[in-house]
CSV table of C-alpha atoms and ligand atoms in Angstrom, one decimal:
chain,number,residue,atom,x,y,z
A,204,VAL,CA,-14.5,-10.9,-30.3
A,205,GLU,CA,-16.3,-7.6,-30.2
A,206,THR,CA,-15.9,-7.2,-26.4
A,207,ALA,CA,-12.3,-8.2,-26.8
A,208,SER,CA,-11.5,-5.4,-29.3
A,209,LYS,CA,-13.4,-2.9,-27.2
A,210,ALA,CA,-11.3,-3.8,-24.2
A,211,HIS,CA,-8.2,-3.4,-26.3
A,212,THR,CA,-9.2,0.1,-27.3
A,213,GLU,CA,-9.8,1.1,-23.7
A,214,GLU,CA,-6.4,-0.3,-22.7
A,215,ASP,CA,-4.6,1.6,-25.5
A,216,ALA,CA,-6.4,4.9,-24.5
A,217,LYS,CA,-5.5,4.3,-20.9
A,218,ALA,CA,-1.8,3.6,-21.8
A,219,LEU,CA,-1.5,6.8,-23.8
A,220,ASP,CA,-3.1,8.8,-20.9
A,221,ILE,CA,-0.7,7.3,-18.3
A,222,GLN,CA,2.3,8.0,-20.5
A,223,LYS,CA,1.6,11.8,-20.2
A,224,SER,CA,2.5,11.5,-16.5
A,225,TYR,CA,6.0,10.1,-17.2
A,226,LYS,CA,7.4,13.6,-17.3
A,227,GLY,CA,9.8,14.1,-14.4
A,228,TYR,CA,10.6,10.5,-13.9
A,229,GLU,CA,13.2,10.2,-16.7
A,230,ASP,CA,16.1,9.6,-14.3
A,231,GLY,CA,14.8,6.2,-13.2
A,232,ILE,CA,14.5,4.9,-9.7
A,233,ARG,CA,16.7,5.6,-6.7
A,234,LYS,CA,18.8,2.6,-5.4
A,235,ARG,CA,20.3,4.0,-2.3
A,236,LEU,CA,19.8,6.6,0.5
A,237,LYS,CA,22.5,9.0,1.5
A,238,LEU,CA,23.0,6.9,4.6
A,239,ASP,CA,23.9,3.2,4.3
A,240,ALA,CA,23.2,2.5,8.0
A,241,ASP,CA,21.0,4.4,10.4
A,242,ASN,CA,22.5,5.5,13.8
A,243,ARG,CA,19.3,6.5,15.6
A,244,PRO,CA,19.8,6.6,19.4
A,245,LYS,CA,18.7,3.2,20.8
A,246,VAL,CA,15.9,3.9,23.2
A,247,SER,CA,13.9,1.3,25.1
A,248,LEU,CA,10.4,1.2,23.5
A,249,TRP,CA,8.9,-0.2,26.7
A,250,GLY,CA,10.4,2.5,28.8
A,251,ILE,CA,8.4,5.1,26.9
A,252,LEU,CA,5.3,3.1,26.0
A,253,LYS,CA,4.6,1.5,29.4
A,254,SER,CA,2.7,4.7,30.5
A,255,MET,CA,0.6,4.6,27.3
A,256,ILE,CA,-1.4,1.4,27.6
A,257,GLY,CA,-4.9,1.7,26.2
A,258,LYS,CA,-4.0,4.5,23.9
A,259,ASP,CA,-4.1,4.6,20.1
A,260,MET,CA,-1.0,5.7,18.2
A,261,THR,CA,-2.4,9.0,17.0
A,262,LYS,CA,-2.7,10.1,20.7
A,263,MET,CA,1.0,9.4,21.5
A,264,THR,CA,3.8,11.9,21.3
A,265,LEU,CA,6.9,9.8,20.6
A,266,PRO,CA,10.5,10.9,20.1
A,267,VAL,CA,11.4,11.2,16.4
A,268,SER,CA,14.0,8.5,16.9
A,269,PHE,CA,11.1,6.0,16.9
A,270,ASN,CA,10.3,7.0,13.4
A,271,GLU,CA,11.4,5.7,10.0
A,272,PRO,CA,11.8,8.1,7.1
A,273,THR,CA,8.5,7.1,5.5
A,274,SER,CA,4.9,8.3,6.1
A,275,LEU,CA,1.6,6.5,6.2
A,276,LEU,CA,1.2,7.7,2.6
A,277,TYR,CA,4.4,5.9,1.6
A,278,ARG,CA,3.3,2.8,3.5
A,279,VAL,CA,0.2,2.6,1.2
A,280,VAL,CA,2.3,2.9,-2.0
A,281,GLU,CA,4.5,0.1,-0.7
A,282,ASP,CA,1.7,-2.2,-1.5
A,283,MET,CA,2.5,-1.6,-5.2
A,284,GLU,CA,5.8,-3.5,-5.0
A,285,TYR,CA,4.4,-6.7,-6.6
A,286,THR,CA,2.0,-5.3,-9.2
A,287,ASP,CA,3.6,-7.7,-11.7
A,288,LEU,CA,1.1,-10.2,-10.2
A,289,LEU,CA,-1.8,-8.1,-11.4
A,290,ASP,CA,-0.3,-8.0,-14.9
A,291,VAL,CA,0.0,-11.8,-14.8
A,292,ALA,CA,-3.6,-12.1,-13.5
A,293,ALA,CA,-4.8,-10.0,-16.4
A,294,GLU,CA,-3.1,-12.3,-18.9
A,295,ARG,CA,-5.0,-15.4,-17.7
A,296,THR,CA,-8.1,-16.6,-19.5
A,297,ASP,CA,-9.4,-18.7,-16.6
A,298,SER,CA,-11.1,-16.5,-13.9
A,299,THR,CA,-10.2,-18.8,-11.0
A,300,GLU,CA,-6.6,-18.6,-12.1
A,301,ARG,CA,-6.8,-14.8,-12.2
A,302,LEU,CA,-8.1,-14.9,-8.6
A,303,VAL,CA,-5.1,-17.0,-7.6
A,304,TYR,CA,-2.8,-14.2,-8.7
A,305,VAL,CA,-5.0,-11.4,-7.4
A,306,ALA,CA,-5.0,-13.1,-4.0
A,307,GLY,CA,-1.2,-13.5,-4.3
A,308,PHE,CA,-1.0,-9.8,-4.8
A,309,ALA,CA,-3.2,-9.1,-1.7
A,310,ALA,CA,-0.9,-11.4,0.4
A,311,SER,CA,2.3,-9.9,-1.1
A,312,GLU,CA,1.4,-6.6,0.6
A,313,TYR,CA,2.8,-7.9,3.9
A,314,ALA,CA,6.4,-8.8,2.9
A,315,SER,CA,7.5,-5.2,3.4
A,316,THR,CA,6.4,-5.2,7.1
A,317,ILE,CA,9.3,-7.5,8.2
A,318,GLY,CA,11.8,-5.8,10.3
A,319,ARG,CA,10.0,-2.5,10.1
A,320,VAL,CA,9.4,-1.7,13.8
A,321,ALA,CA,9.4,2.1,13.5
A,322,LYS,CA,6.7,4.7,13.3
A,323,PRO,CA,6.0,6.3,9.9
A,324,PHE,CA,5.3,10.0,9.9
A,325,ASN,CA,1.7,11.1,10.1
A,326,PRO,CA,0.5,12.8,6.9
A,327,LEU,CA,-0.8,16.3,7.2
A,328,LEU,CA,-4.4,17.0,6.2
A,329,GLY,CA,-4.4,17.5,2.4
A,330,GLU,CA,-0.9,16.1,2.0
A,331,THR,CA,-0.6,14.2,-1.3
A,332,TYR,CA,1.8,11.9,-3.0
A,333,GLU,CA,2.3,10.9,-6.7
A,334,TYR,CA,4.4,8.0,-7.8
A,335,VAL,CA,4.9,7.0,-11.5
A,336,ARG,CA,6.7,4.0,-12.8
A,337,PRO,CA,7.3,4.4,-16.6
A,338,ASP,CA,9.2,1.1,-16.5
A,339,LEU,CA,6.2,-0.7,-15.1
A,340,GLY,CA,3.4,1.3,-16.8
A,341,TYR,CA,1.5,2.5,-13.8
A,342,ARG,CA,0.8,5.7,-11.9
A,343,PHE,CA,-0.3,6.1,-8.3
A,344,PHE,CA,-1.8,9.0,-6.3
A,345,ILE,CA,-2.9,9.4,-2.6
A,346,GLU,CA,-4.3,12.2,-0.6
A,347,GLN,CA,-4.8,12.5,3.2
A,348,VAL,CA,-8.5,13.2,3.3
A,349,THR,CA,-9.2,13.2,7.1
A,350,HIS,CA,-6.9,13.8,10.1
A,351,HIS,CA,-9.0,12.4,13.0
A,352,PRO,CA,-9.2,9.5,12.2
A,353,PRO,CA,-6.2,9.6,9.8
A,354,VAL,CA,-7.5,8.4,6.4
A,355,GLY,CA,-5.6,8.3,3.1
A,356,ALA,CA,-7.5,7.8,-0.2
A,357,ALA,CA,-5.5,6.2,-3.0
A,358,TYR,CA,-5.9,5.5,-6.7
A,359,ALA,CA,-3.5,3.5,-8.9
A,360,GLU,CA,-3.9,2.8,-12.6
A,361,SER,CA,-2.3,0.9,-15.4
A,362,PRO,CA,-3.6,-0.2,-18.9
A,363,ARG,CA,-4.8,-3.5,-17.5
A,364,TRP,CA,-6.0,-2.6,-14.0
A,365,ASP,CA,-7.2,0.2,-11.6
A,366,TYR,CA,-6.6,-0.3,-7.9
A,367,TYR,CA,-8.1,2.0,-5.3
A,368,GLY,CA,-9.3,2.3,-1.7
A,369,GLU,CA,-8.8,3.9,1.6
A,370,SER,CA,-6.1,3.4,4.3
A,371,ALA,CA,-7.8,3.9,7.6
A,372,VAL,CA,-6.1,2.2,10.5
A,373,LYS,CA,-7.4,1.9,14.1
A,374,SER,CA,-4.6,1.2,16.5
A,375,LYS,CA,-4.4,0.3,20.2
A,376,PHE,CA,-1.6,-0.4,22.5
A,377,TYR,CA,-2.3,-3.3,24.9
A,378,GLY,CA,1.1,-3.6,26.6
A,379,LYS,CA,1.7,-7.2,25.4
A,380,SER,CA,1.0,-6.1,21.8
A,381,PHE,CA,0.3,-3.0,19.7
A,382,GLU,CA,-2.5,-3.8,17.3
A,383,PHE,CA,-3.2,-2.1,13.9
A,384,ASN,CA,-6.6,-2.7,12.4
A,385,PRO,CA,-7.1,-1.5,8.8
A,386,LEU,CA,-10.8,-0.7,8.2
A,387,GLY,CA,-11.0,0.3,4.5
A,388,THR,CA,-11.9,-1.8,1.5
A,389,TRP,CA,-9.6,-2.2,-1.5
A,390,PHE,CA,-11.0,-2.4,-5.0
A,391,LEU,CA,-9.4,-3.8,-8.1
A,392,HIS,CA,-10.8,-3.6,-11.7
A,393,LEU,CA,-9.0,-6.0,-13.9
A,394,ARG,CA,-9.2,-5.8,-17.7
A,395,HIS,CA,-8.3,-9.3,-18.6
A,396,ALA,CA,-7.2,-11.4,-21.7
A,397,SER,CA,-10.7,-12.8,-22.2
A,398,GLY,CA,-11.9,-9.3,-23.1
A,399,GLY,CA,-13.9,-8.2,-20.1
A,400,GLU,CA,-13.5,-6.3,-16.9
A,401,GLU,CA,-13.9,-7.7,-13.4
A,402,LEU,CA,-14.2,-6.2,-10.0
A,403,TYR,CA,-12.4,-7.7,-7.0
A,404,THR,CA,-12.4,-6.4,-3.4
A,405,TRP,CA,-10.6,-7.3,-0.1
A,406,LYS,CA,-9.8,-5.8,3.3
A,407,LYS,CA,-6.5,-6.0,4.9
A,408,VAL,CA,-5.7,-8.2,8.0
A,409,THR,CA,-4.5,-7.1,11.4
A,410,SER,CA,-0.9,-6.1,11.9
A,411,SER,CA,0.6,-6.2,15.4
A,412,VAL,CA,3.9,-5.6,17.1
A,413,VAL,CA,4.8,-8.0,19.9
A,414,GLY,CA,7.9,-8.3,22.1
A,415,ILE,CA,7.9,-4.7,23.1
A,416,ILE,CA,8.3,-5.5,26.8
A,417,THR,CA,11.2,-7.9,26.3
A,418,GLY,CA,13.0,-5.5,24.0
A,419,ASN,CA,12.7,-7.7,20.9
A,420,PRO,CA,9.9,-6.0,18.9
A,421,GLN,CA,8.6,-7.9,15.9
A,422,VAL,CA,5.8,-7.3,13.4
A,423,ASP,CA,3.2,-10.0,12.8
A,424,ASN,CA,0.1,-10.0,10.4
A,425,TYR,CA,-2.8,-12.3,11.1
A,426,GLY,CA,-6.4,-13.0,10.5
A,427,PRO,CA,-8.8,-14.0,7.7
A,428,MET,CA,-8.9,-12.3,4.3
A,429,GLU,CA,-11.6,-12.7,1.7
A,430,VAL,CA,-10.7,-11.7,-1.9
A,431,LYS,CA,-13.9,-11.6,-3.8
A,432,ASN,CA,-14.6,-11.5,-7.5
A,433,TRP,CA,-17.9,-9.6,-7.8
A,434,THR,CA,-18.2,-10.3,-11.5
A,435,THR,CA,-18.1,-14.1,-11.3
A,436,GLY,CA,-19.0,-14.8,-7.7
A,437,GLU,CA,-15.7,-16.6,-7.0
A,438,VAL,CA,-13.9,-16.1,-3.7
A,439,CYS,CA,-10.5,-16.7,-2.4
A,440,TYR,CA,-10.3,-17.3,1.4
A,441,LEU,CA,-6.9,-16.8,2.9
A,442,ASP,CA,-5.9,-17.3,6.5
A,443,PHE,CA,-2.9,-15.5,7.9
A,444,LYS,CA,-1.8,-17.6,10.9
A,445,PRO,CA,-0.7,-15.7,14.1
A,446,LYS,CA,2.9,-16.3,15.0
A,447,GLY,CA,2.0,-18.0,18.3
A,448,TRP,CA,4.5,-20.2,20.1
A,449,LYS,CA,5.6,-22.5,17.4
A,450,ALA,CA,8.3,-21.2,15.1
A,451,SER,CA,6.7,-23.3,12.3
A,452,SER,CA,3.5,-21.3,12.2
A,453,ALA,CA,5.3,-18.0,11.8
A,454,PHE,CA,4.4,-16.1,8.5
A,455,GLN,CA,2.1,-19.0,7.4
A,456,VAL,CA,-0.7,-18.2,5.0
A,457,ALA,CA,-3.1,-20.8,3.7
A,458,GLY,CA,-6.3,-20.8,1.7
A,459,ARG,CA,-8.4,-21.8,-1.2
A,460,VAL,CA,-10.2,-20.4,-4.3
A,461,VAL,CA,-13.8,-21.5,-4.6
A,462,ASP,CA,-16.2,-21.2,-7.5
A,463,LYS,CA,-19.7,-19.7,-7.4
A,464,GLN,CA,-21.1,-22.9,-6.0
A,465,GLY,CA,-18.5,-23.0,-3.2
A,466,ARG,CA,-16.5,-25.9,-4.8
A,467,THR,CA,-12.7,-25.6,-4.3
A,468,ARG,CA,-10.6,-25.1,-7.4
A,469,TRP,CA,-7.2,-24.2,-6.1
A,470,SER,CA,-5.4,-24.5,-2.8
A,471,ILE,CA,-2.9,-21.8,-1.7
A,472,GLY,CA,-0.1,-22.0,0.9
A,473,GLY,CA,3.2,-20.6,1.9
A,474,ARG,CA,4.8,-17.8,3.9
A,475,TRP,CA,4.0,-14.1,3.3
A,476,ASN,CA,7.5,-13.1,4.1
A,477,ASP,CA,9.0,-15.4,1.5
A,478,LYS,CA,7.1,-17.5,-1.1
A,479,ILE,CA,3.5,-18.4,-1.8
A,480,TYR,CA,2.4,-21.4,-3.9
A,481,ALA,CA,-0.8,-22.6,-5.5
A,482,ARG,CA,-2.0,-26.1,-6.4
A,483,PHE,CA,-4.8,-27.2,-8.7
A,484,THR,CA,-7.2,-29.2,-6.4
A,485,PRO,CA,-10.6,-29.4,-8.1
A,486,GLY,CA,-13.2,-30.5,-5.6
A,487,PHE,CA,-10.9,-30.9,-2.7
A,488,GLU,CA,-8.7,-28.8,-0.5
A,489,ALA,CA,-5.1,-29.9,0.2
A,490,SER,CA,-2.0,-28.6,1.9
A,491,VAL,CA,0.4,-26.9,-0.4
A,492,GLU,CA,4.0,-28.0,-0.2
A,493,PRO,CA,6.8,-26.4,-2.3
A,494,PRO,CA,7.2,-28.5,-5.5
A,495,THR,CA,10.0,-31.1,-5.4
A,496,ALA,CA,12.0,-32.7,-8.3
A,497,GLU,CA,11.2,-36.2,-6.9
A,498,LYS,CA,7.5,-36.3,-7.5
A,499,PRO,CA,6.7,-34.2,-10.6
A,500,GLY,CA,3.1,-34.3,-11.7
A,501,LYS,CA,0.2,-32.3,-12.9
A,502,ASP,CA,-1.1,-31.6,-9.4
A,503,GLN,CA,2.3,-30.2,-8.2
A,504,ALA,CA,2.2,-26.8,-6.5
A,505,PHE,CA,3.7,-23.9,-8.4
A,506,LEU,CA,5.2,-20.7,-7.2
A,507,ILE,CA,3.0,-17.6,-7.6
A,508,TRP,CA,5.0,-15.1,-5.6
A,509,GLU,CA,8.4,-14.6,-4.1
A,510,ALA,CA,9.6,-11.7,-1.9
A,511,HIS,CA,12.4,-9.5,-3.3
A,512,PRO,CA,15.7,-9.8,-1.4
A,513,ARG,CA,16.6,-7.2,1.2
A,514,PRO,CA,20.1,-6.1,0.2
A,515,THR,CA,22.5,-4.8,2.8
A,516,GLY,CA,23.5,-1.1,2.8
A,517,ILE,CA,19.9,0.1,3.1
A,518,PRO,CA,19.1,1.7,6.5
A,519,PHE,CA,15.9,1.5,8.6
A,520,ASN,CA,15.3,-2.0,7.2
A,521,LEU,CA,13.6,-0.4,4.2
A,522,THR,CA,12.9,-2.5,1.1
A,523,PRO,CA,14.5,-1.6,-2.2
A,524,PHE,CA,11.1,-0.5,-3.3
A,525,ALA,CA,10.6,1.8,-0.3
A,526,VAL,CA,14.0,3.5,-1.0
A,527,THR,CA,12.6,4.8,-4.3
A,528,LEU,CA,9.7,6.6,-2.8
A,529,ASN,CA,11.0,9.8,-1.2
A,530,ALA,CA,13.4,10.6,-4.1
A,531,ILE,CA,13.0,14.0,-5.7
A,532,PRO,CA,15.1,14.4,-8.8
A,533,ASP,CA,15.5,18.0,-10.1
A,534,ARG,CA,13.3,17.3,-13.1
A,535,LEU,CA,10.5,16.1,-10.9
A,536,ARG,CA,10.5,18.8,-8.3
A,537,PRO,CA,8.7,21.5,-10.3
A,538,LEU,CA,6.0,19.1,-11.4
A,539,VAL,CA,4.7,17.6,-8.2
A,540,ALA,CA,1.9,19.4,-6.3
A,541,PRO,CA,3.0,21.8,-3.5
A,542,THR,CA,1.3,19.4,-1.1
A,543,ASP,CA,3.5,16.5,-2.2
A,544,THR,CA,5.0,14.6,0.8
A,545,ARG,CA,8.4,14.6,-1.0
A,546,LEU,CA,8.7,18.2,0.0
A,547,ARG,CA,8.4,17.7,3.7
A,548,PRO,CA,11.6,18.8,5.4
A,549,ASP,CA,11.2,16.6,8.5
A,550,GLN,CA,11.0,13.4,6.5
A,551,ARG,CA,13.9,14.5,4.3
A,552,ALA,CA,16.0,15.3,7.4
A,553,MET,CA,15.1,11.9,8.9
A,554,GLU,CA,16.2,10.1,5.8
A,555,GLU,CA,19.5,11.9,5.9
A,556,GLY,CA,20.2,11.1,9.5
A,557,GLU,CA,19.6,14.7,10.8
A,558,TYR,CA,17.4,13.5,13.7
A,559,ASP,CA,17.4,16.7,15.8
A,560,PHE,CA,16.6,18.8,12.8
A,561,ALA,CA,13.9,16.3,11.8
A,562,ALA,CA,12.3,16.8,15.3
A,563,VAL,CA,12.3,20.6,15.0
A,564,GLU,CA,10.8,20.6,11.5
A,565,LYS,CA,8.2,18.0,12.4
A,566,ASN,CA,7.1,20.3,15.2
A,567,ARG,CA,7.0,23.2,12.8
A,568,VAL,CA,4.9,21.6,10.1
A,569,GLU,CA,2.5,20.2,12.7
A,570,GLU,CA,2.1,23.7,14.3
A,571,GLY,CA,1.3,25.0,10.8
A,572,GLN,CA,-1.4,22.3,10.5
A,573,ARG,CA,-2.9,23.4,13.9
A,574,ALA,CA,-2.9,27.0,12.8
A,575,ARG,CA,-4.7,26.2,9.6
A,576,ARG,CA,-7.3,24.2,11.6
A,577,ARG,CA,-7.9,27.1,13.9
A,578,ALA,CA,-8.3,29.5,11.0
A,579,ARG,CA,-10.9,27.2,9.4
A,580,GLU,CA,-12.8,26.9,12.7
A,581,ALA,CA,-12.8,30.7,13.1
A,582,LYS,CA,-14.4,31.0,9.7
A,583,GLY,CA,-16.8,28.2,10.3
A,584,GLU,CA,-15.3,26.2,7.4
A,585,GLU,CA,-14.7,22.5,7.0
A,586,PHE,CA,-11.7,20.9,5.2
A,587,VAL,CA,-12.7,19.6,1.8
A,588,PRO,CA,-10.4,17.0,0.1
A,589,ARG,CA,-9.1,18.4,-3.2
A,590,TRP,CA,-8.9,15.2,-5.3
A,591,PHE,CA,-11.4,12.7,-3.8
A,592,LYS,CA,-15.0,12.8,-3.0
A,593,LYS,CA,-17.0,10.5,-0.8
A,594,ALA,CA,-19.5,8.5,-2.8
A,595,LYS,CA,-21.5,5.2,-2.7
A,596,HIS,CA,-19.8,2.5,-4.6
A,597,PRO,CA,-21.9,1.6,-7.7
A,598,VAL,CA,-21.3,-2.2,-7.3
A,599,THR,CA,-20.7,-3.0,-3.6
A,600,GLY,CA,-22.9,-0.1,-2.2
A,601,GLU,CA,-20.3,0.8,0.4
A,602,GLU,CA,-19.1,4.3,1.0
A,603,TYR,CA,-15.7,4.9,-0.7
A,604,TRP,CA,-13.5,7.8,-1.9
A,605,ASP,CA,-14.1,8.5,-5.5
A,606,PHE,CA,-11.0,9.8,-7.4
A,607,ARG,CA,-12.2,12.5,-9.8
A,608,HIS,CA,-9.4,11.9,-12.2
A,609,GLU,CA,-8.4,15.6,-12.1
A,610,TYR,CA,-4.9,15.4,-10.5
A,611,TRP,CA,-3.1,14.1,-13.5
A,612,LYS,CA,-4.9,16.5,-15.9
A,613,VAL,CA,-3.8,19.5,-13.7
A,614,ARG,CA,-0.3,18.1,-13.5
A,615,GLU,CA,-0.1,17.8,-17.3
A,616,ASP,CA,-1.2,21.5,-17.7
A,617,VAL,CA,1.4,22.5,-15.1
A,618,ALA,CA,4.1,20.5,-17.0
A,619,GLU,CA,3.1,22.3,-20.2
A,620,GLY,CA,3.1,25.7,-18.5
A,621,LYS,CA,-0.6,26.2,-19.1
A,622,THR,CA,-1.3,26.7,-15.4
A,623,THR,CA,0.3,26.6,-11.9
A,624,TRP,CA,-0.6,24.4,-9.0
A,625,ASN,CA,-2.1,27.1,-6.8
A,626,GLN,CA,-4.9,28.2,-9.1
B,789,LIG,C1,-0.3,-2.2,7.9
B,789,LIG,C2,-1.0,-2.3,6.5
B,789,LIG,C3,-2.0,-1.3,6.4
B,789,LIG,C4,-1.4,0.1,6.5
B,789,LIG,C5,-0.6,0.2,7.8
B,789,LIG,C6,-0.8,1.2,8.6
B,789,LIG,C7,-0.1,1.5,9.9
B,789,LIG,C8,1.2,0.7,9.9
B,789,LIG,C9,0.9,-0.8,9.5
B,789,LIG,C10,0.4,-0.9,8.1
B,789,LIG,C11,2.1,-1.7,9.8
B,789,LIG,C12,2.7,-1.5,11.2
B,789,LIG,C13,3.0,0.0,11.5
B,789,LIG,C14,1.7,0.7,11.3
B,789,LIG,C15,2.0,2.1,11.9
B,789,LIG,C16,3.0,1.8,13.1
B,789,LIG,C17,3.4,0.3,13.0
B,789,LIG,C18,4.1,0.5,10.6
B,789,LIG,C19,1.5,-0.7,7.1
B,789,LIG,C20,4.8,0.2,13.5
B,789,LIG,C21,5.3,-1.3,13.4
B,789,LIG,C22,4.9,0.7,14.9
B,789,LIG,C23,6.2,0.4,15.6
B,789,LIG,C24,6.6,1.5,16.6
B,789,LIG,C25,5.7,1.7,17.8
B,789,LIG,C26,5.9,0.4,18.7
B,789,LIG,C27,6.1,2.9,18.6
B,789,LIG,O1,-2.6,-1.3,5.1
């Protein structure tokens, strides 16, 4: 009882703290872009990419018409679309059941990749992004901490959970496919209904684009994923099946939750672009079929996650969640840091269908970045991230980016007129 009440006090304090960041977000989320269809010139991917086999994406100069109006920073926040699963996990009093929903959240991060065969903008060194959802009770922050290789360090928090990690993707173009290999670990602290806090970690699976040669590019996500509960020793093993030749294996994900002794508790199955189910299978593993009305029973599978629909009238195949990201209402504009990605004119132009202007502005901001690098080199200085610091993780022992919890304090002072961003 005592730990439970302590956890509640922590939750309440966290909730109050997060509420201070709601300023600027009073207008609610954006539902539409200015465009309702994009009219990017249709260029053959293969025509341009065929001379670039063996290269990674950061070494390629591609026409801006290959881009979508997002950046790699936005692609990281997109993983927050289904945080309701973390809220559900926190409500559960059985730790293996919590793991089912945490694993569901980890798998839900792939639904947004469907139909998104375009290049996000590359963040500039020190570029940041803040995203607050008063309606959902969380705030998110990310900073581009290195440029070569491109790494973004992120930290999201809500009363019930903290979620953080680094997005560092190694890419290589093989001709037959373009592979994207995420290297970073993601950490989740869950303050749950039984009155304790748990640490979970996982790494993301490989994303790839196939069908470039035939002019029918498609995104696939495949490979094993291990979602580990460091507090209890329980693990969820998920396997994302590669698309392969059979249509039936496309988007398939299957796995199981095992206890500390390695005994199966739950089986998981479904498709990461659509629905994922779980089934209570103590001591055995089984396939997971969607539940049917004909054979009800205690061991029936139940739905843990379902993808949001993709309404028409949204260009670039963006999800409704992605549409909300680059919005900059007048009330918010003076509060975000001057490094905030919402202020990038090239991404704004892309979003509004001004592709030529986007290309000019992209060039200009990237020139600025090169000039700043030369100036640093001339002074013998090194770039130091403003909001994160490399550290050794206290539980897992890995290197990670430690968020020093300063950003939101400075923002609060800016909002109250006590300081300005550039001090
Ligand atoms: C995958 C999940 C990771 C973050 C991440 C980083 C790079 C992204 C990748 C994700 C998905 C696929 C991606 C890639 C960058 C470019 C690539 C968007 C989100 C697209 C599909 C490339 C298409 C255009 C080229 C063929 C020119 O956590």
